[in-house]
mmCIF file of C-alpha atoms and ligand atoms in Angstrom:
data_model
loop_
_atom_site.group_PDB
_atom_site.id
_atom_site.type_symbol
_atom_site.label_atom_id
_atom_site.label_comp_id
_atom_site.label_asym_id
_atom_site.label_seq_id
_atom_site.Cartn_x
_atom_site.Cartn_y
_atom_site.Cartn_z
ATOM 1 C CA MET A 164 52.475 9.967 -23.777
ATOM 2 C CA THR A 165 51.365 13.166 -25.423
ATOM 3 C CA THR A 166 49.254 15.902 -23.865
ATOM 4 C CA THR A 167 47.688 18.801 -25.670
ATOM 5 C CA SER A 168 46.983 22.253 -24.268
ATOM 6 C CA PHE A 169 44.953 25.096 -25.733
ATOM 7 C CA THR A 170 44.745 28.780 -24.952
ATOM 8 C CA LYS A 171 41.360 29.214 -26.658
ATOM 9 C CA LYS A 172 38.692 31.171 -24.674
ATOM 10 C CA THR A 173 35.022 30.232 -24.903
ATOM 11 C CA LEU A 174 32.831 33.202 -25.773
ATOM 12 C CA GLY A 175 30.865 34.578 -22.813
ATOM 13 C CA LEU A 176 32.791 32.597 -20.251
ATOM 14 C CA GLU A 177 35.332 34.927 -18.714
ATOM 15 C CA THR A 178 37.716 32.864 -16.625
ATOM 16 C CA SER A 179 40.809 33.941 -14.796
ATOM 17 C CA GLU A 180 42.875 31.357 -16.579
ATOM 18 C CA PRO A 181 42.627 30.057 -20.144
ATOM 19 C CA ALA A 182 40.070 27.286 -20.631
ATOM 20 C CA VAL A 183 41.620 23.997 -21.624
ATOM 21 C CA THR A 184 39.871 21.439 -23.751
ATOM 22 C CA PRO A 185 40.601 18.031 -22.251
ATOM 23 C CA PRO A 186 42.170 15.489 -24.575
ATOM 24 C CA SER A 187 40.458 12.152 -25.278
ATOM 25 C CA ALA A 188 40.248 9.570 -22.486
ATOM 26 C CA ALA A 189 43.163 7.629 -23.957
ATOM 27 C CA HIS A 190 45.452 10.579 -23.365
ATOM 28 C CA GLN A 191 44.140 11.522 -19.912
ATOM 29 C CA THR A 192 46.696 12.388 -17.240
ATOM 30 C CA ASN A 193 46.428 14.075 -13.853
ATOM 31 C CA PHE A 194 48.007 17.134 -15.370
ATOM 32 C CA VAL A 195 45.096 17.919 -17.724
ATOM 33 C CA LYS A 196 42.260 17.020 -15.330
ATOM 34 C CA LYS A 197 42.381 20.138 -13.150
ATOM 35 C CA PRO A 198 41.496 22.946 -15.609
ATOM 36 C CA ARG A 199 38.334 21.097 -16.659
ATOM 37 C CA LEU A 200 36.534 22.533 -13.591
ATOM 38 C CA ALA A 201 36.793 26.055 -14.993
ATOM 39 C CA SER A 202 33.881 26.064 -17.401
ATOM 40 C CA PRO A 203 30.998 24.615 -15.248
ATOM 41 C CA LYS A 204 31.947 26.989 -12.408
ATOM 42 C CA SER A 205 31.731 30.053 -14.610
ATOM 43 C CA LYS A 206 28.395 28.867 -16.075
ATOM 44 C CA LYS A 207 26.893 28.710 -12.574
ATOM 45 C CA ARG A 208 27.907 32.302 -11.944
ATOM 46 C CA ASP A 209 25.407 33.434 -14.583
ATOM 47 C CA ILE A 210 22.417 32.231 -12.513
ATOM 48 C CA PRO A 211 22.280 33.764 -9.034
ATOM 49 C CA GLU A 212 21.236 31.183 -6.464
ATOM 50 C CA GLY A 213 17.756 31.388 -4.957
ATOM 51 C CA LEU A 214 16.223 33.377 -7.811
ATOM 52 C CA TRP A 215 15.281 30.631 -10.229
ATOM 53 C CA THR A 216 14.038 27.094 -9.812
ATOM 54 C CA LYS A 217 14.156 24.447 -12.506
ATOM 55 C CA CYS A 218 10.783 22.760 -12.984
ATOM 56 C CA PRO A 219 11.355 19.003 -12.640
ATOM 57 C CA LYS A 220 8.502 18.260 -15.061
ATOM 58 C CA CYS A 221 9.058 20.589 -18.031
ATOM 59 C CA GLY A 222 12.649 21.696 -17.351
ATOM 60 C CA THR A 223 11.800 25.411 -17.593
ATOM 61 C CA MET A 224 13.689 27.801 -15.318
ATOM 62 C CA VAL A 225 10.943 29.492 -13.317
ATOM 63 C CA PHE A 226 11.473 32.832 -11.590
ATOM 64 C CA ASP A 227 11.024 32.208 -7.828
ATOM 65 C CA LYS A 228 8.901 35.324 -7.339
ATOM 66 C CA GLU A 229 6.578 34.170 -10.118
ATOM 67 C CA LEU A 230 6.426 30.734 -8.495
ATOM 68 C CA ASP A 231 5.493 32.256 -5.118
ATOM 69 C CA GLU A 232 2.776 34.408 -6.665
ATOM 70 C CA ASN A 233 1.417 31.332 -8.418
ATOM 71 C CA LEU A 234 1.114 29.244 -5.200
ATOM 72 C CA LYS A 235 4.222 27.250 -6.198
ATOM 73 C CA VAL A 236 2.675 25.946 -9.417
ATOM 74 C CA CYS A 237 4.693 25.999 -12.662
ATOM 75 C CA ASN A 238 3.047 28.390 -15.117
ATOM 76 C CA HIS A 239 4.245 26.392 -18.101
ATOM 77 C CA CYS A 240 3.180 22.826 -17.256
ATOM 78 C CA GLN A 241 1.109 23.226 -14.054
ATOM 79 C CA HIS A 242 3.538 21.073 -12.051
ATOM 80 C CA HIS A 243 2.723 21.464 -8.350
ATOM 81 C CA PHE A 244 5.882 22.157 -6.319
ATOM 82 C CA PRO A 245 5.830 21.390 -2.573
ATOM 83 C CA ILE A 246 4.349 24.215 -0.514
ATOM 84 C CA GLY A 247 4.841 24.881 3.207
ATOM 85 C CA ALA A 248 2.008 24.455 5.698
ATOM 86 C CA ARG A 249 1.835 28.161 6.607
ATOM 87 C CA GLU A 250 1.800 29.236 2.976
ATOM 88 C CA ARG A 251 -0.960 26.773 2.216
ATOM 89 C CA ILE A 252 -3.053 27.909 5.163
ATOM 90 C CA HIS A 253 -2.580 31.494 3.979
ATOM 91 C CA SER A 254 -3.856 30.502 0.520
ATOM 92 C CA MET A 255 -6.969 28.777 1.871
ATOM 93 C CA VAL A 256 -8.359 30.642 4.869
ATOM 94 C CA GLU A 257 -9.915 34.080 5.268
ATOM 95 C CA THR A 258 -7.421 36.686 6.473
ATOM 96 C CA CYS A 259 -6.872 36.846 10.246
ATOM 97 C CA THR A 260 -9.342 34.055 11.006
ATOM 98 C CA PHE A 261 -6.887 31.249 11.778
ATOM 99 C CA GLU A 262 -6.723 30.466 15.497
ATOM 100 C CA GLU A 263 -3.879 28.005 15.898
ATOM 101 C CA MET A 264 -4.205 25.174 18.429
ATOM 102 C CA ASP A 265 -1.393 23.518 20.415
ATOM 103 C CA ALA A 266 1.218 25.653 18.668
ATOM 104 C CA SER A 267 3.996 24.811 21.113
ATOM 105 C CA MET A 268 3.522 21.031 21.356
ATOM 106 C CA THR A 269 6.806 19.236 20.672
ATOM 107 C CA SER A 270 7.889 15.609 20.463
ATOM 108 C CA VAL A 271 9.637 13.788 23.279
ATOM 109 C CA ASP A 272 12.353 11.261 22.485
ATOM 110 C CA VAL A 273 10.691 8.411 24.391
ATOM 111 C CA LEU A 274 12.855 5.676 22.928
ATOM 112 C CA CYS A 275 16.132 7.685 23.111
ATOM 113 C CA PHE A 276 16.452 6.719 19.465
ATOM 114 C CA THR A 277 19.835 7.089 17.815
ATOM 115 C CA GLY A 278 20.556 6.185 14.211
ATOM 116 C CA ALA A 279 23.042 8.098 12.054
ATOM 117 C CA ALA A 280 22.046 11.039 14.282
ATOM 118 C CA SER A 281 19.936 11.151 17.436
ATOM 119 C CA TYR A 282 16.190 11.801 17.140
ATOM 120 C CA ARG A 283 16.581 14.754 19.485
ATOM 121 C CA SER A 284 19.177 16.407 17.233
ATOM 122 C CA LYS A 285 17.047 15.743 14.141
ATOM 123 C CA LEU A 286 14.082 17.416 15.835
ATOM 124 C CA GLU A 287 16.153 20.463 16.751
ATOM 125 C CA LYS A 288 17.602 20.719 13.240
ATOM 126 C CA ASN A 289 14.159 20.501 11.613
ATOM 127 C CA GLN A 290 12.651 22.981 14.043
ATOM 128 C CA ALA A 291 15.397 25.455 13.206
ATOM 129 C CA SER A 292 15.208 24.989 9.433
ATOM 130 C CA THR A 293 11.400 25.067 9.113
ATOM 131 C CA GLY A 294 10.361 27.329 11.991
ATOM 132 C CA LEU A 295 7.787 24.655 12.887
ATOM 133 C CA LYS A 296 7.517 22.654 16.123
ATOM 134 C CA ASP A 297 6.376 19.514 14.295
ATOM 135 C CA ALA A 298 4.973 18.305 10.964
ATOM 136 C CA VAL A 299 1.396 19.595 11.309
ATOM 137 C CA ILE A 300 -0.345 22.906 12.029
ATOM 138 C CA THR A 301 -3.899 22.754 13.344
ATOM 139 C CA GLY A 302 -6.509 25.360 14.136
ATOM 140 C CA ILE A 303 -10.016 26.702 13.728
ATOM 141 C CA CYS A 304 -10.586 29.145 10.877
ATOM 142 C CA LYS A 305 -13.019 30.465 8.331
ATOM 143 C CA ILE A 306 -13.012 29.319 4.721
ATOM 144 C CA GLY A 307 -15.565 31.360 2.799
ATOM 145 C CA ASP A 308 -18.517 31.642 5.186
ATOM 146 C CA TYR A 309 -17.779 28.356 6.917
ATOM 147 C CA ARG A 310 -16.098 27.870 10.244
ATOM 148 C CA VAL A 311 -13.835 24.881 9.784
ATOM 149 C CA ALA A 312 -11.370 22.794 11.801
ATOM 150 C CA LEU A 313 -8.247 22.688 9.626
ATOM 151 C CA GLY A 314 -5.074 20.610 9.879
ATOM 152 C CA VAL A 315 -2.229 21.063 7.364
ATOM 153 C CA MET A 316 0.881 18.899 7.229
ATOM 154 C CA ASP A 317 4.318 20.092 6.152
ATOM 155 C CA PHE A 318 6.555 17.624 4.308
ATOM 156 C CA LYS A 319 9.660 19.672 5.058
ATOM 157 C CA PHE A 320 9.521 18.665 8.718
ATOM 158 C CA LEU A 321 11.059 15.171 8.833
ATOM 159 C CA GLY A 322 9.217 14.111 5.670
ATOM 160 C CA GLY A 323 5.844 15.043 7.161
ATOM 161 C CA SER A 324 6.136 11.939 9.309
ATOM 162 C CA MET A 325 3.407 11.163 11.827
ATOM 163 C CA GLY A 326 4.733 10.895 15.355
ATOM 164 C CA SER A 327 2.906 11.362 18.635
ATOM 165 C CA VAL A 328 2.667 15.153 18.183
ATOM 166 C CA VAL A 329 1.088 14.951 14.707
ATOM 167 C CA GLY A 330 -1.332 12.289 15.989
ATOM 168 C CA GLU A 331 -2.193 14.174 19.175
ATOM 169 C CA LYS A 332 -2.639 17.563 17.479
ATOM 170 C CA LEU A 333 -4.905 16.068 14.824
ATOM 171 C CA THR A 334 -6.897 14.100 17.399
ATOM 172 C CA ARG A 335 -7.470 17.252 19.476
ATOM 173 C CA LEU A 336 -8.491 19.096 16.309
ATOM 174 C CA ILE A 337 -10.978 16.379 15.361
ATOM 175 C CA GLU A 338 -12.392 16.330 18.911
ATOM 176 C CA GLN A 339 -12.785 20.131 18.833
ATOM 177 C CA ALA A 340 -14.592 19.816 15.499
ATOM 178 C CA THR A 341 -16.963 17.228 16.975
ATOM 179 C CA GLU A 342 -17.584 19.304 20.106
ATOM 180 C CA LYS A 343 -18.179 22.534 18.163
ATOM 181 C CA THR A 344 -20.061 20.764 15.330
ATOM 182 C CA LEU A 345 -17.581 21.935 12.710
ATOM 183 C CA PRO A 346 -16.618 20.375 9.399
ATOM 184 C CA LEU A 347 -13.055 19.096 9.251
ATOM 185 C CA ILE A 348 -10.402 19.467 6.565
ATOM 186 C CA ILE A 349 -7.010 17.753 6.784
ATOM 187 C CA VAL A 350 -4.393 18.434 4.120
ATOM 188 C CA SER A 351 -1.947 15.532 4.168
ATOM 189 C CA SER A 352 1.616 15.369 2.932
ATOM 190 C CA SER A 353 3.581 12.598 4.529
ATOM 191 C CA GLY A 354 6.033 9.770 4.137
ATOM 192 C CA GLY A 355 4.184 7.812 6.860
ATOM 193 C CA ALA A 356 4.697 6.980 10.520
ATOM 194 C CA ARG A 357 7.792 8.391 12.260
ATOM 195 C CA MET A 358 10.150 5.465 12.782
ATOM 196 C CA TYR A 359 12.054 7.294 15.533
ATOM 197 C CA GLU A 360 9.010 6.902 17.766
ATOM 198 C CA GLY A 361 8.364 3.231 16.968
ATOM 199 C CA MET A 362 5.065 1.935 18.322
ATOM 200 C CA PHE A 363 4.119 5.395 19.621
ATOM 201 C CA SER A 364 3.827 6.637 16.057
ATOM 202 C CA LEU A 365 1.904 3.568 14.860
ATOM 203 C CA MET A 366 -0.770 3.947 17.540
ATOM 204 C CA GLN A 367 -1.576 7.432 16.160
ATOM 205 C CA MET A 368 -3.221 5.680 13.210
ATOM 206 C CA ALA A 369 -5.846 4.113 15.472
ATOM 207 C CA LYS A 370 -6.170 7.188 17.685
ATOM 208 C CA THR A 371 -6.902 9.633 14.843
ATOM 209 C CA CYS A 372 -9.324 7.213 13.179
ATOM 210 C CA ALA A 373 -11.199 6.635 16.457
ATOM 211 C CA ALA A 374 -11.663 10.399 16.849
ATOM 212 C CA LEU A 375 -12.838 10.576 13.228
ATOM 213 C CA ALA A 376 -15.417 7.872 13.916
ATOM 214 C CA TYR A 377 -16.969 10.088 16.633
ATOM 215 C CA HIS A 378 -16.877 13.049 14.238
ATOM 216 C CA ALA A 379 -18.676 10.970 11.596
ATOM 217 C CA ARG A 380 -21.215 9.728 14.169
ATOM 218 C CA ALA A 381 -22.123 13.380 14.785
ATOM 219 C CA ARG A 382 -22.908 13.544 11.036
ATOM 220 C CA LEU A 383 -20.225 16.148 10.395
ATOM 221 C CA PRO A 384 -18.289 16.236 7.106
ATOM 222 C CA TYR A 385 -14.595 15.410 6.802
ATOM 223 C CA LEU A 386 -12.728 16.448 3.660
ATOM 224 C CA SER A 387 -9.343 14.823 3.173
ATOM 225 C CA VAL A 388 -6.955 16.613 0.806
ATOM 226 C CA LEU A 389 -4.020 14.537 -0.432
ATOM 227 C CA THR A 390 -0.914 16.287 -1.720
ATOM 228 C CA ASP A 391 2.382 15.017 -3.065
ATOM 229 C CA PRO A 392 3.319 12.651 -1.465
ATOM 230 C CA THR A 393 0.802 11.012 0.861
ATOM 231 C CA THR A 394 1.921 7.513 1.695
ATOM 232 C CA ALA A 395 2.225 4.709 4.249
ATOM 233 C CA GLY A 396 0.803 5.105 7.779
ATOM 234 C CA VAL A 397 -0.928 8.412 7.029
ATOM 235 C CA MET A 398 -2.575 7.089 3.871
ATOM 236 C CA ALA A 399 -3.502 3.930 5.776
ATOM 237 C CA SER A 400 -5.297 5.944 8.472
ATOM 238 C CA TYR A 401 -6.941 9.381 8.509
ATOM 239 C CA ALA A 402 -5.994 10.446 4.954
ATOM 240 C CA SER A 403 -8.060 7.723 3.288
ATOM 241 C CA VAL A 404 -11.256 7.863 5.353
ATOM 242 C CA GLY A 405 -12.622 11.264 4.280
ATOM 243 C CA ASP A 406 -16.254 11.690 3.253
ATOM 244 C CA LEU A 407 -14.676 13.326 0.239
ATOM 245 C CA ILE A 408 -11.098 12.584 -0.778
ATOM 246 C CA ILE A 409 -9.541 15.247 -2.962
ATOM 247 C CA ALA A 410 -6.034 15.249 -4.430
ATOM 248 C CA GLU A 411 -3.715 17.720 -6.091
ATOM 249 C CA PRO A 412 -2.740 16.927 -9.707
ATOM 250 C CA GLY A 413 0.157 14.508 -10.106
ATOM 251 C CA ALA A 414 0.374 13.734 -6.373
ATOM 252 C CA MET A 415 2.038 10.441 -5.461
ATOM 253 C CA ILE A 416 -0.407 8.544 -3.268
ATOM 254 C CA GLY A 417 -0.012 5.026 -1.970
ATOM 255 C CA PHE A 418 0.989 2.742 0.869
ATOM 256 C CA ALA A 419 4.321 1.086 0.037
ATOM 257 C CA GLY A 420 6.528 2.564 -2.693
ATOM 258 C CA PRO A 421 6.217 1.240 -6.272
ATOM 259 C CA ARG A 422 9.645 -0.435 -6.142
ATOM 260 C CA VAL A 423 8.704 -2.430 -3.031
ATOM 261 C CA ILE A 424 5.417 -3.529 -4.618
ATOM 262 C CA LYS A 425 7.159 -4.479 -7.847
ATOM 263 C CA ASP A 426 9.738 -6.550 -5.990
ATOM 264 C CA THR A 427 7.133 -8.217 -3.764
ATOM 265 C CA THR A 428 4.605 -9.089 -6.468
ATOM 266 C CA SER A 429 7.168 -9.607 -9.277
ATOM 267 C CA ALA A 430 4.601 -8.003 -11.572
ATOM 268 C CA GLU A 431 4.911 -5.127 -14.009
ATOM 269 C CA LEU A 432 3.107 -2.091 -12.585
ATOM 270 C CA PRO A 433 0.595 -0.245 -14.801
ATOM 271 C CA PRO A 434 1.608 3.180 -16.146
ATOM 272 C CA GLY A 435 0.794 6.082 -13.819
ATOM 273 C CA PHE A 436 0.604 3.693 -10.850
ATOM 274 C CA GLN A 437 0.063 5.487 -7.499
ATOM 275 C CA THR A 438 -0.614 8.897 -9.034
ATOM 276 C CA ALA A 439 -3.699 10.941 -8.175
ATOM 277 C CA GLU A 440 -4.964 10.503 -11.758
ATOM 278 C CA PHE A 441 -4.638 6.697 -11.612
ATOM 279 C CA LEU A 442 -6.436 6.564 -8.261
ATOM 280 C CA LEU A 443 -9.262 8.803 -9.479
ATOM 281 C CA GLU A 444 -9.816 6.415 -12.368
ATOM 282 C CA HIS A 445 -9.868 3.467 -9.953
ATOM 283 C CA GLY A 446 -12.276 5.069 -7.483
ATOM 284 C CA LEU A 447 -10.051 5.684 -4.462
ATOM 285 C CA ILE A 448 -10.308 9.453 -4.674
ATOM 286 C CA ASP A 449 -13.256 11.627 -5.650
ATOM 287 C CA ALA A 450 -11.702 14.623 -7.380
ATOM 288 C CA ILE A 451 -8.439 16.160 -8.531
ATOM 289 C CA VAL A 452 -8.338 19.857 -7.773
ATOM 290 C CA PRO A 453 -5.509 22.203 -8.849
ATOM 291 C CA ARG A 454 -4.046 24.213 -5.964
ATOM 292 C CA LYS A 455 -5.328 27.528 -7.248
ATOM 293 C CA GLU A 456 -8.912 26.216 -7.406
ATOM 294 C CA MET A 457 -8.727 24.451 -4.045
ATOM 295 C CA LYS A 458 -10.301 27.174 -1.912
ATOM 296 C CA PRO A 459 -13.414 27.854 -4.073
ATOM 297 C CA ARG A 460 -13.866 24.117 -4.563
ATOM 298 C CA LEU A 461 -13.685 23.411 -0.818
ATOM 299 C CA ILE A 462 -16.250 26.161 -0.199
ATOM 300 C CA SER A 463 -18.575 24.616 -2.746
ATOM 301 C CA TYR A 464 -18.155 21.105 -1.216
ATOM 302 C CA LEU A 465 -18.795 22.526 2.259
ATOM 303 C CA GLY A 466 -21.988 24.056 0.882
ATOM 304 C CA TYR A 467 -23.192 20.583 -0.140
ATOM 305 C CA LEU A 468 -22.022 18.696 2.912
ATOM 306 C CA ASN A 469 -22.552 21.046 5.826
ATOM 307 C CA ASN A 470 -26.390 20.953 5.858
ATOM 308 C CA GLY A 471 -26.585 24.726 5.387
ATOM 309 C CA ARG A 472 -24.723 25.378 8.679
ATOM 310 C CA LYS A 473 -22.252 28.265 8.501
HETATM 311 ZN ZN1 LIG B 820 6.928 23.116 -15.486
#
């Protein structure tokens, strides 16, 4: 068997040892495999980590600082990257007006659930990595001239899943809104009910919707904002019962995933299935609003819906 070795250096790629061009697959041996790692490693060195993010839609490398200044929206193709709950609240409410509610409420591992890792350890890990206690932040704030009850979910915390804390915090928020005659805005971003809490997470669907029914009975407006992704138990409860349902561009919105539906129905799914744009066309949502226009648009909707109350 013959092996070939080269001492040629690739321009711009300074490696400690000479780069070796691997021979064709027919001539491959263990001996020539190792040096192949040299060139991708040195390429990576050119891009410092945490400074650039590749846009999944247009493939452009976007400068992180630029992305932050642009509310995590790609300047080239307007792709909406995920944004944290605190950042979103900061982008929507008037400065220093957000009074957080139930900030220290945390989940209890009622079922002592253990899968690949225990629920308790997953909670601790997510609390440490996100700085959040659970997947939603709630509070009373001002948006424009309007006092509003606002709940914002964070997908980074266990996929924005709805457990008993998300359900309870939102229910308390809705009840506060009813009591104080405030309009309500909930920004959803969720993979659905939290399986680690079993039935306790499923009953949050009924609980939040019951509180919303009282809010609606008081003739107070509820604006539901759907972001990428809003699915399953959350979409099947409070996210889909807004007086106005608004979505961010390109958001994936649905109940079961497209693959499950395709397998169950054995039918070809239409193009754009379960995107905000598809659902606007089919009447499930009322408007698609880019992130940067969200605040002025919410203020204008509140003007229509809030009977002149400020
Ligand atoms: Zn892009």
